[in-house]
Amino acid sequence: MKRIIVASILALGLGGASAYAGGFQVPEMGIKAMGMGNAFTAVADDPSALWFNPAGISFQHGTAVTVGSTVVFPKIDFTTTGGTPYAMSRDAVAIPHAYLAHSGDGSRISYGIGINSPFGLDVKWPTTAPFASSAQYGRLKAINFNPNISYRFTDHLAVAVGVDYVDMYRVDFNGTALPQNFHGDGWGANVAAMYHSDRFSAGISYRTSVKINAKGSSTLVAASATSANAINVTEPDMLNIGVAVRPDADWTVSAEADWVNWKRFDQLAFTYSPPLPVYGSSITVPENWKATWAYRLGTEWRFSPKMRARFGYTYDPTPVYNPDFTPLLPGNDRQGLHVGYGIDLSSHATLDLAYMYMWLKDRNQTESTGTNATRNGTYKATLQLAGASLTYHF
């Protein structure tokens, strides 16, 4: 069993993932957390704590492994100002994750590693869409490797530190006139703390931004000219703050506020060598995103000794200002309803399931100008997510 689980971790981690989500963040990095609206920073009681709040592993026992995946089912439609409809590709996208956590009996030191894909993108419009020449296909595939170590100062207080290595191994920002792809990697860090007692817990987790230095190629189709490109892409820094209360042994209620500093994603600046015809030696695409706060609520009800039901709600505003809107990230303010279920299959194994329905406020885009005026129109979107994971305790 141990060899099978370790092999599964490696397979999931190396597989990577991509998906359309708020901005290009994918918060659903744990199935138990997903069932609780991702309000998990102050709960953090399974191995996915390594992402949500690594200090939480100090209050777990023994060695445990979680492997799982979330599948995203997008539905995004665009109607031009003249009334012509277009639909984005509705192919489902899988987002796997894996975690290994160890907390030795009597030891104040715990450690573990998470492998996941918290940022990703997969958006494909028809080549006949009016904006397709500049924004037809967007894909971002990245794997995050995140080892952590946690130290428990007292029976109730622990802190953790970790390192993030991000391998952004495939990115495409394509228009039919200028396909561009690149890959790169970068490093970041994280720090977290947790106070935990039987009836109350509080947690805080901070992750630094990660600057990806990337290289690839760009092709100007009309001139049949290809050039090497270079670009820097910055993943935002994040701060998660949460509290949880347990009025009795059967109920947990949690609330959380998550800050994402999307100001880091201010532009995409390509440089070309040799220079491309028409475009020259560089192109700069302004993004000018804003930092956002997302708010989450979650609850878990242990309705039998072996089974739990979970419910959650999310409100997550868009970081994109109207003048800088792109159909490759066609989001708007969004809300989500979550449900989840957990069952102990044995004294060692737990199965978690979750479902999320997310609806986005209609975007009535009117502020795209110049050659981007073809992006104006109405965007309607809903997302459905379903996930499952297995946790095994040694």
CSV table of C-alpha atoms in Angstrom, one decimal:
chain,number,residue,atom,x,y,z
A,1,MET,CA,0.0,0.0,0.0
A,2,LYS,CA,2.8,2.5,0.9
A,3,ARG,CA,4.5,2.0,-2.4
A,4,ILE,CA,1.2,2.4,-4.3
A,5,ILE,CA,0.5,5.7,-2.5
A,6,VAL,CA,4.0,7.1,-3.1
A,7,ALA,CA,3.8,6.2,-6.8
A,8,SER,CA,0.4,7.9,-7.0
A,9,ILE,CA,1.9,11.1,-5.5
A,10,LEU,CA,4.6,11.1,-8.1
A,11,ALA,CA,2.2,10.5,-11.0
A,12,LEU,CA,-0.1,13.2,-9.9
A,13,GLY,CA,2.6,15.7,-9.3
A,14,LEU,CA,4.3,15.2,-12.6
A,15,GLY,CA,1.0,15.2,-14.5
A,16,GLY,CA,0.4,18.9,-13.8
A,17,ALA,CA,-3.0,20.6,-14.3
A,18,SER,CA,-4.7,23.6,-15.8
A,19,ALA,CA,-8.1,25.1,-15.4
A,20,TYR,CA,-10.1,28.3,-15.7
A,21,ALA,CA,-10.7,29.9,-12.3
A,22,GLY,CA,-10.9,33.3,-10.6
A,23,GLY,CA,-8.1,35.3,-12.1
A,24,PHE,CA,-6.0,32.3,-12.9
A,25,GLN,CA,-6.0,31.0,-9.3
A,26,VAL,CA,-7.5,27.6,-8.5
A,27,PRO,CA,-8.3,27.6,-4.7
A,28,GLU,CA,-9.7,24.0,-4.7
A,29,MET,CA,-6.5,22.3,-3.5
A,30,GLY,CA,-8.1,19.9,-1.1
A,31,ILE,CA,-11.4,18.0,-1.2
A,32,LYS,CA,-12.4,18.3,2.4
A,33,ALA,CA,-11.6,22.0,2.2
A,34,MET,CA,-13.6,22.3,-1.0
A,35,GLY,CA,-16.7,20.9,0.8
A,36,MET,CA,-16.3,23.6,3.4
A,37,GLY,CA,-16.0,26.5,1.0
A,38,ASN,CA,-12.2,26.4,1.3
A,39,ALA,CA,-12.6,28.0,4.7
A,40,PHE,CA,-9.8,25.7,5.9
A,41,THR,CA,-6.9,27.9,7.2
A,42,ALA,CA,-8.2,27.5,10.8
A,43,VAL,CA,-9.2,23.9,10.4
A,44,ALA,CA,-6.3,22.3,8.5
A,45,ASP,CA,-6.8,18.9,10.0
A,46,ASP,CA,-5.8,16.6,7.1
A,47,PRO,CA,-2.6,16.5,4.9
A,48,SER,CA,-3.9,19.3,2.6
A,49,ALA,CA,-3.1,21.6,5.5
A,50,LEU,CA,0.3,21.7,3.8
A,51,TRP,CA,-1.3,24.1,1.4
A,52,PHE,CA,-4.0,25.9,3.4
A,53,ASN,CA,-2.0,26.2,6.7
A,54,PRO,CA,1.1,24.0,7.2
A,55,ALA,CA,1.2,24.8,10.9
A,56,GLY,CA,-1.9,22.5,11.1
A,57,ILE,CA,0.2,19.4,10.6
A,58,SER,CA,1.6,19.9,14.1
A,59,PHE,CA,-1.8,18.9,15.5
A,60,GLN,CA,-2.1,15.8,13.4
A,61,HIS,CA,-0.7,12.4,14.4
A,62,GLY,CA,1.5,9.9,12.6
A,63,THR,CA,2.0,9.8,8.9
A,64,ALA,CA,-0.7,10.4,6.3
A,65,VAL,CA,-1.0,10.7,2.6
A,66,THR,CA,-3.8,12.4,0.6
A,67,VAL,CA,-4.2,12.0,-3.2
A,68,GLY,CA,-7.1,13.5,-5.1
A,69,SER,CA,-8.3,15.5,-8.0
A,70,THR,CA,-10.9,18.2,-8.8
A,71,VAL,CA,-12.6,18.3,-12.2
A,72,VAL,CA,-13.8,21.6,-13.6
A,73,PHE,CA,-16.8,21.8,-16.0
A,74,PRO,CA,-16.9,25.4,-17.4
A,75,LYS,CA,-19.8,27.0,-19.3
A,76,ILE,CA,-18.8,30.5,-20.7
A,77,ASP,CA,-20.8,32.2,-23.5
A,78,PHE,CA,-20.2,35.5,-25.3
A,79,THR,CA,-22.7,37.5,-27.2
A,80,THR,CA,-21.5,40.4,-29.4
A,81,THR,CA,-23.1,43.8,-29.2
A,82,GLY,CA,-24.8,42.9,-32.5
A,83,GLY,CA,-26.3,39.7,-30.9
A,84,THR,CA,-24.1,37.0,-32.4
A,85,PRO,CA,-23.4,34.2,-29.8
A,86,TYR,CA,-20.1,32.3,-29.3
A,87,ALA,CA,-19.3,29.5,-26.8
A,88,MET,CA,-16.0,28.8,-25.1
A,89,SER,CA,-14.8,25.2,-25.2
A,90,ARG,CA,-16.6,23.2,-22.5
A,91,ASP,CA,-14.0,20.4,-22.2
A,92,ALA,CA,-13.6,19.3,-18.6
A,93,VAL,CA,-10.2,19.9,-16.9
A,94,ALA,CA,-8.8,17.8,-14.1
A,95,ILE,CA,-6.6,19.4,-11.3
A,96,PRO,CA,-4.8,16.7,-9.3
A,97,HIS,CA,-3.1,17.2,-5.9
A,98,ALA,CA,-1.1,15.1,-3.4
A,99,TYR,CA,0.2,15.6,0.1
A,100,LEU,CA,2.4,13.7,2.5
A,101,ALA,CA,2.5,14.8,6.2
A,102,HIS,CA,4.3,13.4,9.2
A,103,SER,CA,4.0,14.3,12.9
A,104,GLY,CA,5.9,12.0,15.3
A,105,ASP,CA,4.5,11.1,18.6
A,106,GLY,CA,6.1,13.2,21.3
A,107,SER,CA,8.0,15.3,18.8
A,108,ARG,CA,7.5,19.1,18.4
A,109,ILE,CA,8.7,19.0,14.8
A,110,SER,CA,6.4,17.9,11.9
A,111,TYR,CA,7.1,18.0,8.2
A,112,GLY,CA,5.6,17.2,4.9
A,113,ILE,CA,5.4,18.1,1.2
A,114,GLY,CA,2.5,19.2,-1.1
A,115,ILE,CA,2.4,18.8,-4.9
A,116,ASN,CA,-0.4,20.7,-6.5
A,117,SER,CA,-1.4,23.3,-9.2
A,118,PRO,CA,-2.9,26.4,-7.4
A,119,PHE,CA,-2.6,28.5,-10.6
A,120,GLY,CA,-3.7,27.5,-14.0
A,121,LEU,CA,-5.7,28.4,-17.1
A,122,ASP,CA,-7.3,26.6,-20.1
A,123,VAL,CA,-9.5,28.9,-22.2
A,124,LYS,CA,-10.3,28.2,-25.9
A,125,TRP,CA,-12.6,30.3,-28.1
A,126,PRO,CA,-13.7,29.4,-31.7
A,127,THR,CA,-11.3,30.8,-34.3
A,128,THR,CA,-14.4,32.6,-35.7
A,129,ALA,CA,-14.8,34.7,-32.6
A,130,PRO,CA,-14.4,38.4,-33.4
A,131,PHE,CA,-11.5,38.8,-31.0
A,132,ALA,CA,-9.7,35.6,-32.1
A,133,SER,CA,-6.8,37.3,-33.9
A,134,SER,CA,-5.6,38.6,-30.5
A,135,ALA,CA,-7.2,36.3,-27.9
A,136,GLN,CA,-8.3,32.9,-29.0
A,137,TYR,CA,-6.5,30.4,-26.8
A,138,GLY,CA,-5.0,30.7,-23.3
A,139,ARG,CA,-3.3,27.9,-21.4
A,140,LEU,CA,-1.2,27.9,-18.3
A,141,LYS,CA,0.1,24.6,-16.8
A,142,ALA,CA,2.2,24.7,-13.7
A,143,ILE,CA,3.2,22.4,-10.8
A,144,ASN,CA,3.9,23.6,-7.3
A,145,PHE,CA,6.3,21.7,-5.1
A,146,ASN,CA,6.0,22.8,-1.5
A,147,PRO,CA,8.0,21.2,1.4
A,148,ASN,CA,7.2,22.5,4.9
A,149,ILE,CA,8.4,22.1,8.4
A,150,SER,CA,6.3,23.0,11.4
A,151,TYR,CA,7.3,23.5,15.1
A,152,ARG,CA,4.8,23.2,18.0
A,153,PHE,CA,5.8,25.6,20.7
A,154,THR,CA,3.0,24.6,23.1
A,155,ASP,CA,0.0,22.2,23.1
A,156,HIS,CA,-1.9,24.9,21.4
A,157,LEU,CA,0.5,27.0,19.2
A,158,ALA,CA,2.5,26.0,16.2
A,159,VAL,CA,4.3,27.8,13.4
A,160,ALA,CA,5.5,26.6,10.0
A,161,VAL,CA,7.8,27.6,7.2
A,162,GLY,CA,8.2,26.3,3.7
A,163,VAL,CA,9.6,26.7,0.2
A,164,ASP,CA,7.6,26.9,-3.1
A,165,TYR,CA,9.2,25.7,-6.3
A,166,VAL,CA,7.0,26.4,-9.3
A,167,ASP,CA,7.6,24.7,-12.6
A,168,MET,CA,5.5,26.6,-15.2
A,169,TYR,CA,6.1,24.1,-17.9
A,170,ARG,CA,3.6,25.1,-20.6
A,171,VAL,CA,2.0,28.5,-21.2
A,172,ASP,CA,0.2,29.6,-24.4
A,173,PHE,CA,-1.2,33.1,-24.9
A,174,ASN,CA,-2.4,32.8,-28.5
A,175,GLY,CA,-4.2,34.8,-31.0
A,176,THR,CA,-4.7,33.4,-34.5
A,177,ALA,CA,-2.4,36.1,-35.8
A,178,LEU,CA,0.3,35.7,-33.2
A,179,PRO,CA,0.7,32.4,-31.3
A,180,GLN,CA,3.0,32.6,-28.3
A,181,ASN,CA,4.2,29.9,-26.0
A,182,PHE,CA,6.9,29.7,-23.2
A,183,HIS,CA,8.0,27.9,-20.1
A,184,GLY,CA,10.0,28.7,-17.0
A,185,ASP,CA,10.3,28.3,-13.2
A,186,GLY,CA,10.7,30.3,-10.0
A,187,TRP,CA,11.0,30.1,-6.3
A,188,GLY,CA,8.9,31.5,-3.4
A,189,ALA,CA,8.4,30.9,0.4
A,190,ASN,CA,5.6,30.6,2.9
A,191,VAL,CA,5.1,31.1,6.6
A,192,ALA,CA,2.1,30.1,8.8
A,193,ALA,CA,0.8,29.9,12.3
A,194,MET,CA,-2.0,28.2,14.1
A,195,TYR,CA,-3.6,28.3,17.5
A,196,HIS,CA,-5.7,25.1,18.2
A,197,SER,CA,-7.9,24.0,21.1
A,198,ASP,CA,-10.8,21.7,21.4
A,199,ARG,CA,-13.4,24.5,20.9
A,200,PHE,CA,-11.6,27.2,19.0
A,201,SER,CA,-8.8,27.6,16.5
A,202,ALA,CA,-7.3,30.4,14.5
A,203,GLY,CA,-4.9,30.4,11.6
A,204,ILE,CA,-2.9,32.7,9.4
A,205,SER,CA,-0.9,31.7,6.3
A,206,TYR,CA,1.2,33.9,4.0
A,207,ARG,CA,2.8,33.0,0.6
A,208,THR,CA,5.2,35.2,-1.2
A,209,SER,CA,4.9,36.0,-4.9
A,210,VAL,CA,6.8,33.8,-7.3
A,211,LYS,CA,8.5,35.4,-10.3
A,212,ILE,CA,8.8,33.1,-13.3
A,213,ASN,CA,11.6,33.8,-15.7
A,214,ALA,CA,10.4,32.2,-18.9
A,215,LYS,CA,11.5,31.7,-22.5
A,216,GLY,CA,9.7,30.3,-25.6
A,217,SER,CA,8.8,31.2,-29.2
A,218,SER,CA,6.4,33.5,-31.0
A,219,THR,CA,5.2,33.2,-34.6
A,220,LEU,CA,3.8,36.0,-36.7
A,221,VAL,CA,1.5,34.0,-39.0
A,222,ALA,CA,1.1,36.5,-41.8
A,223,ALA,CA,4.8,36.8,-42.3
A,224,SER,CA,5.7,33.2,-41.5
A,225,ALA,CA,8.3,34.6,-39.0
A,226,THR,CA,9.2,32.9,-35.8
A,227,SER,CA,11.3,34.4,-33.0
A,228,ALA,CA,12.6,33.4,-29.6
A,229,ASN,CA,10.8,35.3,-26.8
A,230,ALA,CA,11.5,36.0,-23.2
A,231,ILE,CA,8.9,37.1,-20.5
A,232,ASN,CA,8.5,37.4,-16.8
A,233,VAL,CA,5.2,36.2,-15.2
A,234,THR,CA,4.6,36.8,-11.5
A,235,GLU,CA,2.2,34.7,-9.4
A,236,PRO,CA,0.7,36.9,-6.6
A,237,ASP,CA,1.5,36.8,-2.9
A,238,MET,CA,-1.4,35.6,-0.7
A,239,LEU,CA,-2.6,36.0,2.8
A,240,ASN,CA,-5.2,33.8,4.4
A,241,ILE,CA,-6.8,34.5,7.8
A,242,GLY,CA,-9.3,32.1,9.4
A,243,VAL,CA,-11.1,31.2,12.6
A,244,ALA,CA,-13.1,28.0,13.5
A,245,VAL,CA,-15.3,27.2,16.4
A,246,ARG,CA,-16.5,23.8,17.6
A,247,PRO,CA,-19.7,24.2,19.7
A,248,ASP,CA,-19.7,20.4,20.4
A,249,ALA,CA,-17.9,17.3,19.2
A,250,ASP,CA,-20.1,17.0,16.1
A,251,TRP,CA,-20.0,20.5,14.6
A,252,THR,CA,-17.2,22.7,13.2
A,253,VAL,CA,-18.0,26.2,11.8
A,254,SER,CA,-15.3,28.2,10.0
A,255,ALA,CA,-14.9,31.6,8.5
A,256,GLU,CA,-12.0,33.0,6.4
A,257,ALA,CA,-10.8,36.0,4.5
A,258,ASP,CA,-8.2,35.5,1.7
A,259,TRP,CA,-6.2,38.4,0.2
A,260,VAL,CA,-4.6,37.9,-3.2
A,261,ASN,CA,-2.2,40.6,-4.4
A,262,TRP,CA,-3.0,40.6,-8.1
A,263,LYS,CA,-1.2,43.9,-8.4
A,264,ARG,CA,1.8,41.8,-9.0
A,265,PHE,CA,0.3,40.8,-12.3
A,266,ASP,CA,0.6,44.2,-13.9
A,267,GLN,CA,1.7,43.4,-17.4
A,268,LEU,CA,2.9,40.9,-19.9
A,269,ALA,CA,6.0,42.1,-21.6
A,270,PHE,CA,7.5,40.0,-24.4
A,271,THR,CA,10.9,40.6,-25.9
A,272,TYR,CA,11.8,39.1,-29.3
A,273,SER,CA,15.1,38.0,-30.7
A,274,PRO,CA,15.4,38.5,-33.6
A,275,PRO,CA,12.7,41.3,-33.8
A,276,LEU,CA,9.4,40.2,-35.4
A,277,PRO,CA,8.1,42.1,-38.4
A,278,VAL,CA,5.4,44.7,-37.5
A,279,TYR,CA,5.9,44.1,-33.7
A,280,GLY,CA,9.6,44.8,-33.5
A,281,SER,CA,11.7,43.7,-30.5
A,282,SER,CA,9.0,43.8,-27.8
A,283,ILE,CA,5.2,43.9,-27.0
A,284,THR,CA,3.8,45.0,-23.7
A,285,VAL,CA,0.3,44.0,-22.7
A,286,PRO,CA,-1.0,46.0,-19.7
A,287,GLU,CA,-3.0,44.0,-17.1
A,288,ASN,CA,-3.2,46.5,-14.2
A,289,TRP,CA,-5.1,44.0,-12.0
A,290,LYS,CA,-6.1,44.9,-8.4
A,291,ALA,CA,-5.7,43.1,-5.1
A,292,THR,CA,-8.8,41.3,-3.9
A,293,TRP,CA,-10.3,39.9,-0.8
A,294,ALA,CA,-12.3,36.7,-1.0
A,295,TYR,CA,-14.7,35.6,1.8
A,296,ARG,CA,-15.5,32.1,2.8
A,297,LEU,CA,-17.8,30.3,5.2
A,298,GLY,CA,-17.8,26.5,5.9
A,299,THR,CA,-19.3,24.0,8.3
A,300,GLU,CA,-18.8,20.3,9.0
A,301,TRP,CA,-21.4,18.0,10.7
A,302,ARG,CA,-20.3,14.6,12.0
A,303,PHE,CA,-23.7,12.9,11.8
A,304,SER,CA,-22.3,9.4,12.5
A,305,PRO,CA,-19.1,8.0,14.0
A,306,LYS,CA,-17.7,7.4,10.5
A,307,MET,CA,-19.4,10.0,8.3
A,308,ARG,CA,-19.4,13.8,7.9
A,309,ALA,CA,-21.4,16.3,5.8
A,310,ARG,CA,-20.0,19.6,4.8
A,311,PHE,CA,-21.4,22.9,3.4
A,312,GLY,CA,-19.8,26.1,2.3
A,313,TYR,CA,-20.2,29.5,0.6
A,314,THR,CA,-17.6,31.7,-1.3
A,315,TYR,CA,-17.7,35.3,-2.5
A,316,ASP,CA,-14.7,36.1,-4.7
A,317,PRO,CA,-14.5,39.4,-6.6
A,318,THR,CA,-12.7,39.8,-10.0
A,319,PRO,CA,-9.3,41.5,-10.0
A,320,VAL,CA,-9.8,42.7,-13.6
A,321,TYR,CA,-10.6,46.3,-14.4
A,322,ASN,CA,-12.9,46.8,-17.4
A,323,PRO,CA,-10.5,48.7,-19.7
A,324,ASP,CA,-7.9,45.8,-19.4
A,325,PHE,CA,-10.4,43.0,-19.8
A,326,THR,CA,-9.3,40.0,-22.0
A,327,PRO,CA,-11.5,37.1,-23.2
A,328,LEU,CA,-8.7,34.8,-22.1
A,329,LEU,CA,-9.8,35.5,-18.5
A,330,PRO,CA,-13.5,36.2,-19.0
A,331,GLY,CA,-14.4,36.3,-15.3
A,332,ASN,CA,-16.4,38.6,-13.1
A,333,ASP,CA,-17.4,38.7,-9.4
A,334,ARG,CA,-18.4,35.2,-8.5
A,335,GLN,CA,-20.2,33.3,-5.8
A,336,GLY,CA,-20.1,29.6,-5.0
A,337,LEU,CA,-22.1,27.0,-3.1
A,338,HIS,CA,-20.2,23.9,-1.8
A,339,VAL,CA,-21.3,20.5,-0.4
A,340,GLY,CA,-19.1,17.7,0.7
A,341,TYR,CA,-19.1,14.3,2.3
A,342,GLY,CA,-16.4,12.3,4.2
A,343,ILE,CA,-16.5,8.6,5.2
A,344,ASP,CA,-14.0,6.5,7.1
A,345,LEU,CA,-13.6,3.4,4.9
A,346,SER,CA,-11.4,1.8,7.7
A,347,SER,CA,-9.3,2.8,10.6
A,348,HIS,CA,-6.7,3.9,8.1
A,349,ALA,CA,-8.5,5.2,5.0
A,350,THR,CA,-10.9,8.1,4.5
A,351,LEU,CA,-12.7,9.0,1.3
A,352,ASP,CA,-13.7,12.7,0.8
A,353,LEU,CA,-16.1,13.9,-2.0
A,354,ALA,CA,-17.1,17.5,-2.8
A,355,TYR,CA,-19.2,19.4,-5.3
A,356,MET,CA,-19.2,23.2,-6.0
A,357,TYR,CA,-21.5,25.3,-8.2
A,358,MET,CA,-20.2,28.7,-9.0
A,359,TRP,CA,-22.1,31.5,-10.8
A,360,LEU,CA,-20.5,34.6,-12.1
A,361,LYS,CA,-22.1,38.0,-12.4
A,362,ASP,CA,-22.7,38.8,-16.1
A,363,ARG,CA,-20.0,41.0,-17.6
A,364,ASN,CA,-21.5,43.6,-19.9
A,365,GLN,CA,-18.2,44.7,-21.4
A,366,THR,CA,-18.3,48.2,-23.0
A,367,GLU,CA,-14.8,49.7,-22.2
A,368,SER,CA,-12.6,47.8,-24.7
A,369,THR,CA,-11.3,50.3,-27.3
A,370,GLY,CA,-9.4,50.5,-30.5
A,371,THR,CA,-8.6,47.1,-32.0
A,372,ASN,CA,-9.9,45.5,-28.8
A,373,ALA,CA,-13.4,46.9,-29.3
A,374,THR,CA,-14.4,43.5,-30.8
A,375,ARG,CA,-14.2,42.2,-27.1
A,376,ASN,CA,-17.3,44.3,-26.2
A,377,GLY,CA,-20.4,42.4,-25.5
A,378,THR,CA,-22.0,40.2,-22.8
A,379,TYR,CA,-20.2,37.3,-21.1
A,380,LYS,CA,-22.2,34.8,-19.1
A,381,ALA,CA,-20.5,32.0,-17.1
A,382,THR,CA,-21.1,29.2,-14.6
A,383,LEU,CA,-18.7,26.6,-13.3
A,384,GLN,CA,-19.3,23.2,-11.8
A,385,LEU,CA,-16.5,21.4,-9.9
A,386,ALA,CA,-16.5,17.9,-8.5
A,387,GLY,CA,-13.7,16.3,-6.6
A,388,ALA,CA,-12.6,13.2,-4.7
A,389,SER,CA,-9.6,12.3,-2.6
A,390,LEU,CA,-8.3,9.4,-0.5
A,391,THR,CA,-6.4,9.9,2.7
A,392,TYR,CA,-4.4,7.0,4.2
A,393,HIS,CA,-3.1,7.0,7.7
A,394,PHE,CA,-0.1,4.8,8.4
